[in-house]
């Protein structure tokens, strides 16, 4: 089966990780713009980062026959400085014109502050104006439920947001239901410390089903591994899930969501 990785920060990974992903049948990956592990000093640093995402990473992935795509945004961890955020937002449309830039993300909330919410809503407006898919970052741990509700309430009351074009990432058992019931997509991140394990992800799939559900490995600067996505595939097989359902979770659903951007060429196998 083919695999699509809908959220992974390859800037933090070695080239060998691309090779490992290819050997595990990954045909495409998507890298949302996010924090660099430190707060950037100015807008130019973001500009250079966006160039890296749209110009260098696709060539590195192509060595292993993996198609690399990205989302562009001002991330929530650096959104407290609204002036800087607005300077960065001003040149996001330039990068959204790039052939591998699919949408705006990962936008959202980190500590659920007023400034973060301001920057989030301004980027939602940009996504609606440009008709782009959105990839949302939900806060970690204790802040997750409140932040998810804040964003859900705003998006549901917006009037111009298409729920099918929005994915809430880092979803967990206490947030998945409210997300998919409102018509949005939910993605679960496999991350050994602050998020899900492969068995926990499969538990959630068995509880909530496969409609509007995705799984990703994130794979950034903390303890993480692109192979955890494939560990979840193996977990589903161990539990006796049908191959069609496994393919739906790890290929069809990402393809269905991401192909709402005309730049994404992979289409679901099962409709």
PDB file of C-alpha atoms in Angstrom:
ATOM      1  CA  UNK A   1       0.000   0.000   0.000  1.00  0.00           C
ATOM      2  CA  UNK A   2       0.990   3.626  -0.497  1.00  0.00           C
ATOM      3  CA  UNK A   3       1.300   6.055   2.419  1.00  0.00           C
ATOM      4  CA  UNK A   4       0.842   9.824   2.609  1.00  0.00           C
ATOM      5  CA  UNK A   5       2.408  11.600   5.590  1.00  0.00           C
ATOM      6  CA  UNK A   6       0.177  14.677   6.082  1.00  0.00           C
ATOM      7  CA  UNK A   7       2.329  16.448   8.700  1.00  0.00           C
ATOM      8  CA  UNK A   8       6.061  16.083   9.183  1.00  0.00           C
ATOM      9  CA  UNK A   9       8.816  18.655   9.756  1.00  0.00           C
ATOM     10  CA  UNK A  10      11.487  17.371   7.400  1.00  0.00           C
ATOM     11  CA  UNK A  11      13.698  20.393   8.024  1.00  0.00           C
ATOM     12  CA  UNK A  12      14.438  18.683  11.350  1.00  0.00           C
ATOM     13  CA  UNK A  13      15.142  15.273   9.785  1.00  0.00           C
ATOM     14  CA  UNK A  14      18.157  13.791   8.050  1.00  0.00           C
ATOM     15  CA  UNK A  15      18.156  12.800   4.395  1.00  0.00           C
ATOM     16  CA  UNK A  16      18.330   9.194   5.593  1.00  0.00           C
ATOM     17  CA  UNK A  17      14.818   9.673   6.991  1.00  0.00           C
ATOM     18  CA  UNK A  18      13.573  10.297   3.450  1.00  0.00           C
ATOM     19  CA  UNK A  19      15.174   7.010   2.432  1.00  0.00           C
ATOM     20  CA  UNK A  20      13.515   5.193   5.340  1.00  0.00           C
ATOM     21  CA  UNK A  21      10.138   6.743   4.487  1.00  0.00           C
ATOM     22  CA  UNK A  22      10.499   5.686   0.852  1.00  0.00           C
ATOM     23  CA  UNK A  23      11.294   2.115   1.891  1.00  0.00           C
ATOM     24  CA  UNK A  24       8.086   2.214   3.946  1.00  0.00           C
ATOM     25  CA  UNK A  25       6.094   3.157   0.810  1.00  0.00           C
ATOM     26  CA  UNK A  26       5.632   6.874   1.517  1.00  0.00           C
ATOM     27  CA  UNK A  27       4.807   8.611  -1.761  1.00  0.00           C
ATOM     28  CA  UNK A  28       4.137  12.135  -0.462  1.00  0.00           C
ATOM     29  CA  UNK A  29       4.603  14.226   2.652  1.00  0.00           C
ATOM     30  CA  UNK A  30       3.391  17.642   3.739  1.00  0.00           C
ATOM     31  CA  UNK A  31       5.426  20.015   5.903  1.00  0.00           C
ATOM     32  CA  UNK A  32       3.496  22.762   7.668  1.00  0.00           C
ATOM     33  CA  UNK A  33       5.441  25.868   8.605  1.00  0.00           C
ATOM     34  CA  UNK A  34       6.177  25.994  12.313  1.00  0.00           C
ATOM     35  CA  UNK A  35       8.584  26.970  15.095  1.00  0.00           C
ATOM     36  CA  UNK A  36      12.305  26.480  14.463  1.00  0.00           C
ATOM     37  CA  UNK A  37      13.118  25.324  17.980  1.00  0.00           C
ATOM     38  CA  UNK A  38      13.864  28.950  18.857  1.00  0.00           C
ATOM     39  CA  UNK A  39      12.141  32.289  18.283  1.00  0.00           C
ATOM     40  CA  UNK A  40      13.274  33.880  15.041  1.00  0.00           C
ATOM     41  CA  UNK A  41      14.833  37.348  15.228  1.00  0.00           C
ATOM     42  CA  UNK A  42      12.828  38.985  12.430  1.00  0.00           C
ATOM     43  CA  UNK A  43      10.679  38.650   9.348  1.00  0.00           C
ATOM     44  CA  UNK A  44      13.622  37.891   7.071  1.00  0.00           C
ATOM     45  CA  UNK A  45      14.257  34.662   8.970  1.00  0.00           C
ATOM     46  CA  UNK A  46      10.703  33.545   8.146  1.00  0.00           C
ATOM     47  CA  UNK A  47      11.176  34.543   4.516  1.00  0.00           C
ATOM     48  CA  UNK A  48      14.326  32.399   4.286  1.00  0.00           C
ATOM     49  CA  UNK A  49      12.525  29.520   6.030  1.00  0.00           C
ATOM     50  CA  UNK A  50       9.647  29.658   3.549  1.00  0.00           C
ATOM     51  CA  UNK A  51      12.187  29.552   0.702  1.00  0.00           C
ATOM     52  CA  UNK A  52      13.670  26.423   2.256  1.00  0.00           C
ATOM     53  CA  UNK A  53      10.245  24.772   2.454  1.00  0.00           C
ATOM     54  CA  UNK A  54       9.243  25.636  -1.097  1.00  0.00           C
ATOM     55  CA  UNK A  55      12.575  25.270  -2.903  1.00  0.00           C
ATOM     56  CA  UNK A  56      15.044  22.989  -1.101  1.00  0.00           C
ATOM     57  CA  UNK A  57      12.956  20.309   0.615  1.00  0.00           C
ATOM     58  CA  UNK A  58      11.115  19.240  -2.571  1.00  0.00           C
ATOM     59  CA  UNK A  59      14.482  18.544  -4.234  1.00  0.00           C
ATOM     60  CA  UNK A  60      15.756  16.560  -1.240  1.00  0.00           C
ATOM     61  CA  UNK A  61      12.594  14.446  -1.140  1.00  0.00           C
ATOM     62  CA  UNK A  62      12.664  13.867  -4.895  1.00  0.00           C
ATOM     63  CA  UNK A  63      15.933  11.916  -4.557  1.00  0.00           C
ATOM     64  CA  UNK A  64      13.791   9.168  -3.006  1.00  0.00           C
ATOM     65  CA  UNK A  65      10.745   9.545  -5.246  1.00  0.00           C
ATOM     66  CA  UNK A  66       8.757  11.295  -2.508  1.00  0.00           C
ATOM     67  CA  UNK A  67       6.694  14.344  -3.403  1.00  0.00           C
ATOM     68  CA  UNK A  68       7.201  17.073  -0.789  1.00  0.00           C
ATOM     69  CA  UNK A  69       4.499  19.701  -0.237  1.00  0.00           C
ATOM     70  CA  UNK A  70       4.065  22.382   2.396  1.00  0.00           C
ATOM     71  CA  UNK A  71       1.738  24.817   4.108  1.00  0.00           C
ATOM     72  CA  UNK A  72       2.844  28.389   4.831  1.00  0.00           C
ATOM     73  CA  UNK A  73       1.950  30.509   7.856  1.00  0.00           C
ATOM     74  CA  UNK A  74       2.950  32.478  10.926  1.00  0.00           C
ATOM     75  CA  UNK A  75       2.991  29.792  13.609  1.00  0.00           C
ATOM     76  CA  UNK A  76       1.233  30.214  16.978  1.00  0.00           C
ATOM     77  CA  UNK A  77       4.371  29.774  19.120  1.00  0.00           C
ATOM     78  CA  UNK A  78       5.769  33.018  17.665  1.00  0.00           C
ATOM     79  CA  UNK A  79       2.474  34.887  17.357  1.00  0.00           C
ATOM     80  CA  UNK A  80       2.673  36.968  20.544  1.00  0.00           C
ATOM     81  CA  UNK A  81       4.449  39.712  18.587  1.00  0.00           C
ATOM     82  CA  UNK A  82       1.513  40.832  16.448  1.00  0.00           C
ATOM     83  CA  UNK A  83       3.581  43.415  14.575  1.00  0.00           C
ATOM     84  CA  UNK A  84       6.103  40.796  13.484  1.00  0.00           C
ATOM     85  CA  UNK A  85       3.311  38.371  12.661  1.00  0.00           C
ATOM     86  CA  UNK A  86       1.636  40.882  10.371  1.00  0.00           C
ATOM     87  CA  UNK A  87       4.927  41.555   8.602  1.00  0.00           C
ATOM     88  CA  UNK A  88       5.269  37.821   7.955  1.00  0.00           C
ATOM     89  CA  UNK A  89       1.630  37.468   6.874  1.00  0.00           C
ATOM     90  CA  UNK A  90       2.211  40.216   4.298  1.00  0.00           C
ATOM     91  CA  UNK A  91       4.478  37.969   2.205  1.00  0.00           C
ATOM     92  CA  UNK A  92       2.678  34.657   2.724  1.00  0.00           C
ATOM     93  CA  UNK A  93       0.672  35.086  -0.540  1.00  0.00           C
ATOM     94  CA  UNK A  94       3.972  35.201  -2.461  1.00  0.00           C
ATOM     95  CA  UNK A  95       4.857  31.722  -1.219  1.00  0.00           C
ATOM     96  CA  UNK A  96       1.364  30.336  -1.669  1.00  0.00           C
ATOM     97  CA  UNK A  97       1.967  30.821  -5.393  1.00  0.00           C
ATOM     98  CA  UNK A  98       4.752  28.213  -5.290  1.00  0.00           C
ATOM     99  CA  UNK A  99       3.852  24.904  -6.979  1.00  0.00           C
ATOM    100  CA  UNK A 100       4.248  22.820  -3.812  1.00  0.00           C
ATOM    101  CA  UNK A 101       2.504  25.178  -1.337  1.00  0.00           C
ATOM    102  CA  UNK A 102      -0.966  23.770  -0.673  1.00  0.00           C
ATOM    103  CA  UNK A 103      -2.455  25.942   2.050  1.00  0.00           C
ATOM    104  CA  UNK A 104      -2.063  27.903   5.256  1.00  0.00           C
ATOM    105  CA  UNK A 105      -0.713  26.123   8.318  1.00  0.00           C
ATOM    106  CA  UNK A 106      -0.033  25.170  10.900  1.00  0.00           C
ATOM    107  CA  UNK A 107      -1.927  28.104  12.354  1.00  0.00           C
ATOM    108  CA  UNK A 108      -3.772  28.025  15.654  1.00  0.00           C
ATOM    109  CA  UNK A 109      -3.124  28.498  19.340  1.00  0.00           C
ATOM    110  CA  UNK A 110      -0.280  27.679  21.702  1.00  0.00           C
ATOM    111  CA  UNK A 111      -1.184  29.233  25.078  1.00  0.00           C
ATOM    112  CA  UNK A 112      -4.650  30.472  24.057  1.00  0.00           C
ATOM    113  CA  UNK A 113      -3.718  34.160  24.365  1.00  0.00           C
ATOM    114  CA  UNK A 114      -5.453  37.174  22.866  1.00  0.00           C
ATOM    115  CA  UNK A 115      -2.518  37.896  20.544  1.00  0.00           C
ATOM    116  CA  UNK A 116      -2.399  34.303  19.311  1.00  0.00           C
ATOM    117  CA  UNK A 117      -6.103  34.459  18.566  1.00  0.00           C
ATOM    118  CA  UNK A 118      -5.642  37.724  16.645  1.00  0.00           C
ATOM    119  CA  UNK A 119      -2.938  36.229  14.442  1.00  0.00           C
ATOM    120  CA  UNK A 120      -4.982  33.055  13.976  1.00  0.00           C
ATOM    121  CA  UNK A 121      -8.105  34.898  12.830  1.00  0.00           C
ATOM    122  CA  UNK A 122      -6.170  37.126  10.425  1.00  0.00           C
ATOM    123  CA  UNK A 123      -4.681  34.054   8.739  1.00  0.00           C
ATOM    124  CA  UNK A 124      -8.082  32.367   8.575  1.00  0.00           C
ATOM    125  CA  UNK A 125      -9.305  35.465   6.717  1.00  0.00           C
ATOM    126  CA  UNK A 126      -6.407  35.119   4.290  1.00  0.00           C
ATOM    127  CA  UNK A 127      -7.154  31.437   3.719  1.00  0.00           C
ATOM    128  CA  UNK A 128     -10.833  32.166   3.067  1.00  0.00           C
ATOM    129  CA  UNK A 129      -9.961  35.003   0.701  1.00  0.00           C
ATOM    130  CA  UNK A 130      -7.553  32.805  -1.284  1.00  0.00           C
ATOM    131  CA  UNK A 131      -9.678  29.621  -0.987  1.00  0.00           C
ATOM    132  CA  UNK A 132      -6.891  27.593   0.650  1.00  0.00           C
ATOM    133  CA  UNK A 133      -7.021  24.548   2.865  1.00  0.00           C
ATOM    134  CA  UNK A 134      -6.041  25.142   6.500  1.00  0.00           C
ATOM    135  CA  UNK A 135      -3.970  22.998   8.853  1.00  0.00           C
ATOM    136  CA  UNK A 136      -4.531  23.907  12.505  1.00  0.00           C
ATOM    137  CA  UNK A 137      -2.260  23.454  15.510  1.00  0.00           C
ATOM    138  CA  UNK A 138      -4.129  22.689  18.717  1.00  0.00           C
ATOM    139  CA  UNK A 139      -2.336  23.381  22.017  1.00  0.00           C
ATOM    140  CA  UNK A 140      -0.560  20.715  23.998  1.00  0.00           C
ATOM    141  CA  UNK A 141      -1.728  18.967  27.152  1.00  0.00           C
ATOM    142  CA  UNK A 142      -3.781  21.087  29.590  1.00  0.00           C
ATOM    143  CA  UNK A 143      -4.391  23.911  27.092  1.00  0.00           C
ATOM    144  CA  UNK A 144      -5.731  21.624  24.331  1.00  0.00           C
ATOM    145  CA  UNK A 145      -9.435  21.427  25.162  1.00  0.00           C
ATOM    146  CA  UNK A 146      -9.865  25.160  25.740  1.00  0.00           C
ATOM    147  CA  UNK A 147      -7.869  26.099  22.635  1.00  0.00           C
ATOM    148  CA  UNK A 148      -9.739  23.632  20.438  1.00  0.00           C
ATOM    149  CA  UNK A 149     -13.072  25.027  21.634  1.00  0.00           C
ATOM    150  CA  UNK A 150     -11.919  28.617  21.044  1.00  0.00           C
ATOM    151  CA  UNK A 151     -10.995  27.872  17.439  1.00  0.00           C
ATOM    152  CA  UNK A 152     -14.085  25.758  16.805  1.00  0.00           C
ATOM    153  CA  UNK A 153     -16.368  28.503  18.106  1.00  0.00           C
ATOM    154  CA  UNK A 154     -14.684  31.098  15.919  1.00  0.00           C
ATOM    155  CA  UNK A 155     -14.719  28.983  12.765  1.00  0.00           C
ATOM    156  CA  UNK A 156     -18.316  27.830  13.197  1.00  0.00           C
ATOM    157  CA  UNK A 157     -19.437  31.428  13.647  1.00  0.00           C
ATOM    158  CA  UNK A 158     -17.370  32.796  10.773  1.00  0.00           C
ATOM    159  CA  UNK A 159     -19.813  32.161   7.958  1.00  0.00           C
ATOM    160  CA  UNK A 160     -17.232  31.860   5.198  1.00  0.00           C
ATOM    161  CA  UNK A 161     -15.187  28.864   6.371  1.00  0.00           C
ATOM    162  CA  UNK A 162     -15.750  25.497   4.677  1.00  0.00           C
ATOM    163  CA  UNK A 163     -15.254  22.844   7.400  1.00  0.00           C
ATOM    164  CA  UNK A 164     -14.162  20.250   4.834  1.00  0.00           C
ATOM    165  CA  UNK A 165     -11.113  22.430   4.065  1.00  0.00           C
ATOM    166  CA  UNK A 166      -9.911  22.658   7.681  1.00  0.00           C
ATOM    167  CA  UNK A 167      -7.993  20.044   9.673  1.00  0.00           C
ATOM    168  CA  UNK A 168      -7.400  20.271  13.426  1.00  0.00           C
ATOM    169  CA  UNK A 169      -4.115  18.520  14.176  1.00  0.00           C
ATOM    170  CA  UNK A 170      -2.840  16.951  17.420  1.00  0.00           C
ATOM    171  CA  UNK A 171      -6.405  15.842  18.162  1.00  0.00           C
ATOM    172  CA  UNK A 172      -6.949  13.459  21.068  1.00  0.00           C
ATOM    173  CA  UNK A 173      -9.829  11.457  22.554  1.00  0.00           C
ATOM    174  CA  UNK A 174     -11.345  14.457  24.319  1.00  0.00           C
ATOM    175  CA  UNK A 175     -11.308  16.687  21.208  1.00  0.00           C
ATOM    176  CA  UNK A 176     -11.844  14.357  18.215  1.00  0.00           C
ATOM    177  CA  UNK A 177     -15.599  14.060  18.675  1.00  0.00           C
ATOM    178  CA  UNK A 178     -16.313  17.786  18.792  1.00  0.00           C
ATOM    179  CA  UNK A 179     -14.100  18.388  15.740  1.00  0.00           C
ATOM    180  CA  UNK A 180     -15.621  15.806  13.403  1.00  0.00           C
ATOM    181  CA  UNK A 181     -19.174  16.437  14.630  1.00  0.00           C
ATOM    182  CA  UNK A 182     -18.754  20.048  13.467  1.00  0.00           C
ATOM    183  CA  UNK A 183     -17.741  18.817   9.996  1.00  0.00           C
ATOM    184  CA  UNK A 184     -13.998  19.477  10.276  1.00  0.00           C
ATOM    185  CA  UNK A 185     -11.129  17.017   9.837  1.00  0.00           C
ATOM    186  CA  UNK A 186      -9.133  15.711  12.797  1.00  0.00           C
ATOM    187  CA  UNK A 187      -5.576  14.414  12.599  1.00  0.00           C
ATOM    188  CA  UNK A 188      -3.844  12.518  15.402  1.00  0.00           C
ATOM    189  CA  UNK A 189      -0.120  13.005  15.911  1.00  0.00           C
ATOM    190  CA  UNK A 190       2.046  10.092  17.044  1.00  0.00           C
ATOM    191  CA  UNK A 191       4.553  11.617  19.437  1.00  0.00           C
ATOM    192  CA  UNK A 192       5.970   9.711  22.399  1.00  0.00           C
ATOM    193  CA  UNK A 193       5.863  12.412  25.108  1.00  0.00           C
ATOM    194  CA  UNK A 194       3.066  14.968  24.627  1.00  0.00           C
ATOM    195  CA  UNK A 195       0.737  13.268  22.152  1.00  0.00           C
ATOM    196  CA  UNK A 196      -0.340   9.792  20.958  1.00  0.00           C
ATOM    197  CA  UNK A 197       1.281   6.359  20.759  1.00  0.00           C
ATOM    198  CA  UNK A 198       0.518   4.017  17.829  1.00  0.00           C
ATOM    199  CA  UNK A 199      -1.818   1.814  19.943  1.00  0.00           C
ATOM    200  CA  UNK A 200      -3.632   4.885  21.279  1.00  0.00           C
ATOM    201  CA  UNK A 201      -4.188   6.143  17.735  1.00  0.00           C
ATOM    202  CA  UNK A 202      -5.676   2.808  16.705  1.00  0.00           C
ATOM    203  CA  UNK A 203      -7.854   2.818  19.835  1.00  0.00           C
ATOM    204  CA  UNK A 204      -9.236   6.197  18.702  1.00  0.00           C
ATOM    205  CA  UNK A 205      -9.855   4.938  15.158  1.00  0.00           C
ATOM    206  CA  UNK A 206     -11.806   2.012  16.602  1.00  0.00           C
ATOM    207  CA  UNK A 207     -13.824   4.405  18.766  1.00  0.00           C
ATOM    208  CA  UNK A 208     -14.499   7.232  16.288  1.00  0.00           C
ATOM    209  CA  UNK A 209     -14.272   5.485  12.917  1.00  0.00           C
ATOM    210  CA  UNK A 210     -12.444   6.590   9.795  1.00  0.00           C
ATOM    211  CA  UNK A 211     -14.623   9.458   8.591  1.00  0.00           C
ATOM    212  CA  UNK A 212     -12.660  12.752   8.551  1.00  0.00           C
ATOM    213  CA  UNK A 213      -9.738  11.154  10.439  1.00  0.00           C
ATOM    214  CA  UNK A 214      -6.015  11.267   9.594  1.00  0.00           C
ATOM    215  CA  UNK A 215      -2.810  10.202  11.347  1.00  0.00           C
ATOM    216  CA  UNK A 216       0.610  11.885  11.213  1.00  0.00           C
ATOM    217  CA  UNK A 217       4.051  11.498  12.785  1.00  0.00           C
ATOM    218  CA  UNK A 218       5.059  15.198  12.999  1.00  0.00           C
ATOM    219  CA  UNK A 219       8.725  14.211  13.260  1.00  0.00           C
ATOM    220  CA  UNK A 220      10.285  17.422  14.527  1.00  0.00           C
ATOM    221  CA  UNK A 221      13.040  18.355  16.994  1.00  0.00           C
ATOM    222  CA  UNK A 222      11.759  16.411  19.991  1.00  0.00           C
ATOM    223  CA  UNK A 223      11.782  12.637  20.497  1.00  0.00           C
ATOM    224  CA  UNK A 224      10.008  11.491  17.345  1.00  0.00           C
ATOM    225  CA  UNK A 225      10.365   9.134  14.403  1.00  0.00           C
ATOM    226  CA  UNK A 226       8.770   9.048  10.935  1.00  0.00           C
ATOM    227  CA  UNK A 227       8.475   5.269  11.368  1.00  0.00           C
ATOM    228  CA  UNK A 228       5.801   5.662  14.054  1.00  0.00           C
ATOM    229  CA  UNK A 229       3.233   6.177  11.295  1.00  0.00           C
ATOM    230  CA  UNK A 230       4.100   2.728  10.007  1.00  0.00           C
ATOM    231  CA  UNK A 231       4.027   1.299  13.526  1.00  0.00           C
ATOM    232  CA  UNK A 232       0.373   2.392  13.635  1.00  0.00           C
ATOM    233  CA  UNK A 233      -0.239   0.627  10.317  1.00  0.00           C
ATOM    234  CA  UNK A 234       1.282  -2.526  11.787  1.00  0.00           C
ATOM    235  CA  UNK A 235      -0.861  -2.115  14.932  1.00  0.00           C
ATOM    236  CA  UNK A 236      -4.008  -2.043  12.785  1.00  0.00           C
ATOM    237  CA  UNK A 237      -2.871  -5.186  10.992  1.00  0.00           C
ATOM    238  CA  UNK A 238      -2.160  -6.947  14.295  1.00  0.00           C
ATOM    239  CA  UNK A 239      -5.704  -6.184  15.415  1.00  0.00           C
ATOM    240  CA  UNK A 240      -7.176  -7.667  12.262  1.00  0.00           C
ATOM    241  CA  UNK A 241      -8.351  -4.517  10.490  1.00  0.00           C
ATOM    242  CA  UNK A 242      -9.109  -4.847   6.782  1.00  0.00           C
ATOM    243  CA  UNK A 243      -6.444  -3.679   4.350  1.00  0.00           C
ATOM    244  CA  UNK A 244      -8.960  -1.336   2.714  1.00  0.00           C
ATOM    245  CA  UNK A 245      -9.538   0.376   6.062  1.00  0.00           C
ATOM    246  CA  UNK A 246      -5.809   0.690   6.728  1.00  0.00           C
ATOM    247  CA  UNK A 247      -5.290   2.207   3.296  1.00  0.00           C
ATOM    248  CA  UNK A 248      -8.188   4.564   3.907  1.00  0.00           C
ATOM    249  CA  UNK A 249      -6.597   5.856   7.118  1.00  0.00           C
ATOM    250  CA  UNK A 250      -3.070   6.294   5.810  1.00  0.00           C
ATOM    251  CA  UNK A 251      -3.557   7.088   2.121  1.00  0.00           C
ATOM    252  CA  UNK A 252      -7.147   7.772   1.047  1.00  0.00           C
ATOM    253  CA  UNK A 253      -8.092  10.206   3.805  1.00  0.00           C
ATOM    254  CA  UNK A 254      -4.975  12.391   3.461  1.00  0.00           C
ATOM    255  CA  UNK A 255      -5.433  12.300  -0.317  1.00  0.00           C
ATOM    256  CA  UNK A 256      -9.073  13.327   0.029  1.00  0.00           C
ATOM    257  CA  UNK A 257      -8.283  16.283   2.274  1.00  0.00           C
ATOM    258  CA  UNK A 258      -5.109  17.484   0.549  1.00  0.00           C
ATOM    259  CA  UNK A 259      -6.405  17.109  -3.019  1.00  0.00           C
ATOM    260  CA  UNK A 260      -8.835  19.929  -2.300  1.00  0.00           C
ATOM    261  CA  UNK A 261      -5.781  21.897  -3.376  1.00  0.00           C
ATOM    262  CA  UNK A 262      -5.443  21.482  -7.152  1.00  0.00           C
ATOM    263  CA  UNK A 263      -1.670  21.261  -6.661  1.00  0.00           C
ATOM    264  CA  UNK A 264      -1.903  17.905  -4.876  1.00  0.00           C
ATOM    265  CA  UNK A 265      -1.970  15.150  -7.529  1.00  0.00           C
ATOM    266  CA  UNK A 266      -2.764  12.068  -5.400  1.00  0.00           C
ATOM    267  CA  UNK A 267      -6.399  10.983  -5.312  1.00  0.00           C
ATOM    268  CA  UNK A 268      -8.179   8.486  -3.044  1.00  0.00           C
ATOM    269  CA  UNK A 269      -8.143   4.883  -4.227  1.00  0.00           C
ATOM    270  CA  UNK A 270     -11.493   4.110  -2.603  1.00  0.00           C
ATOM    271  CA  UNK A 271     -14.305   6.655  -2.831  1.00  0.00           C
TER     272      UNK A 271
END
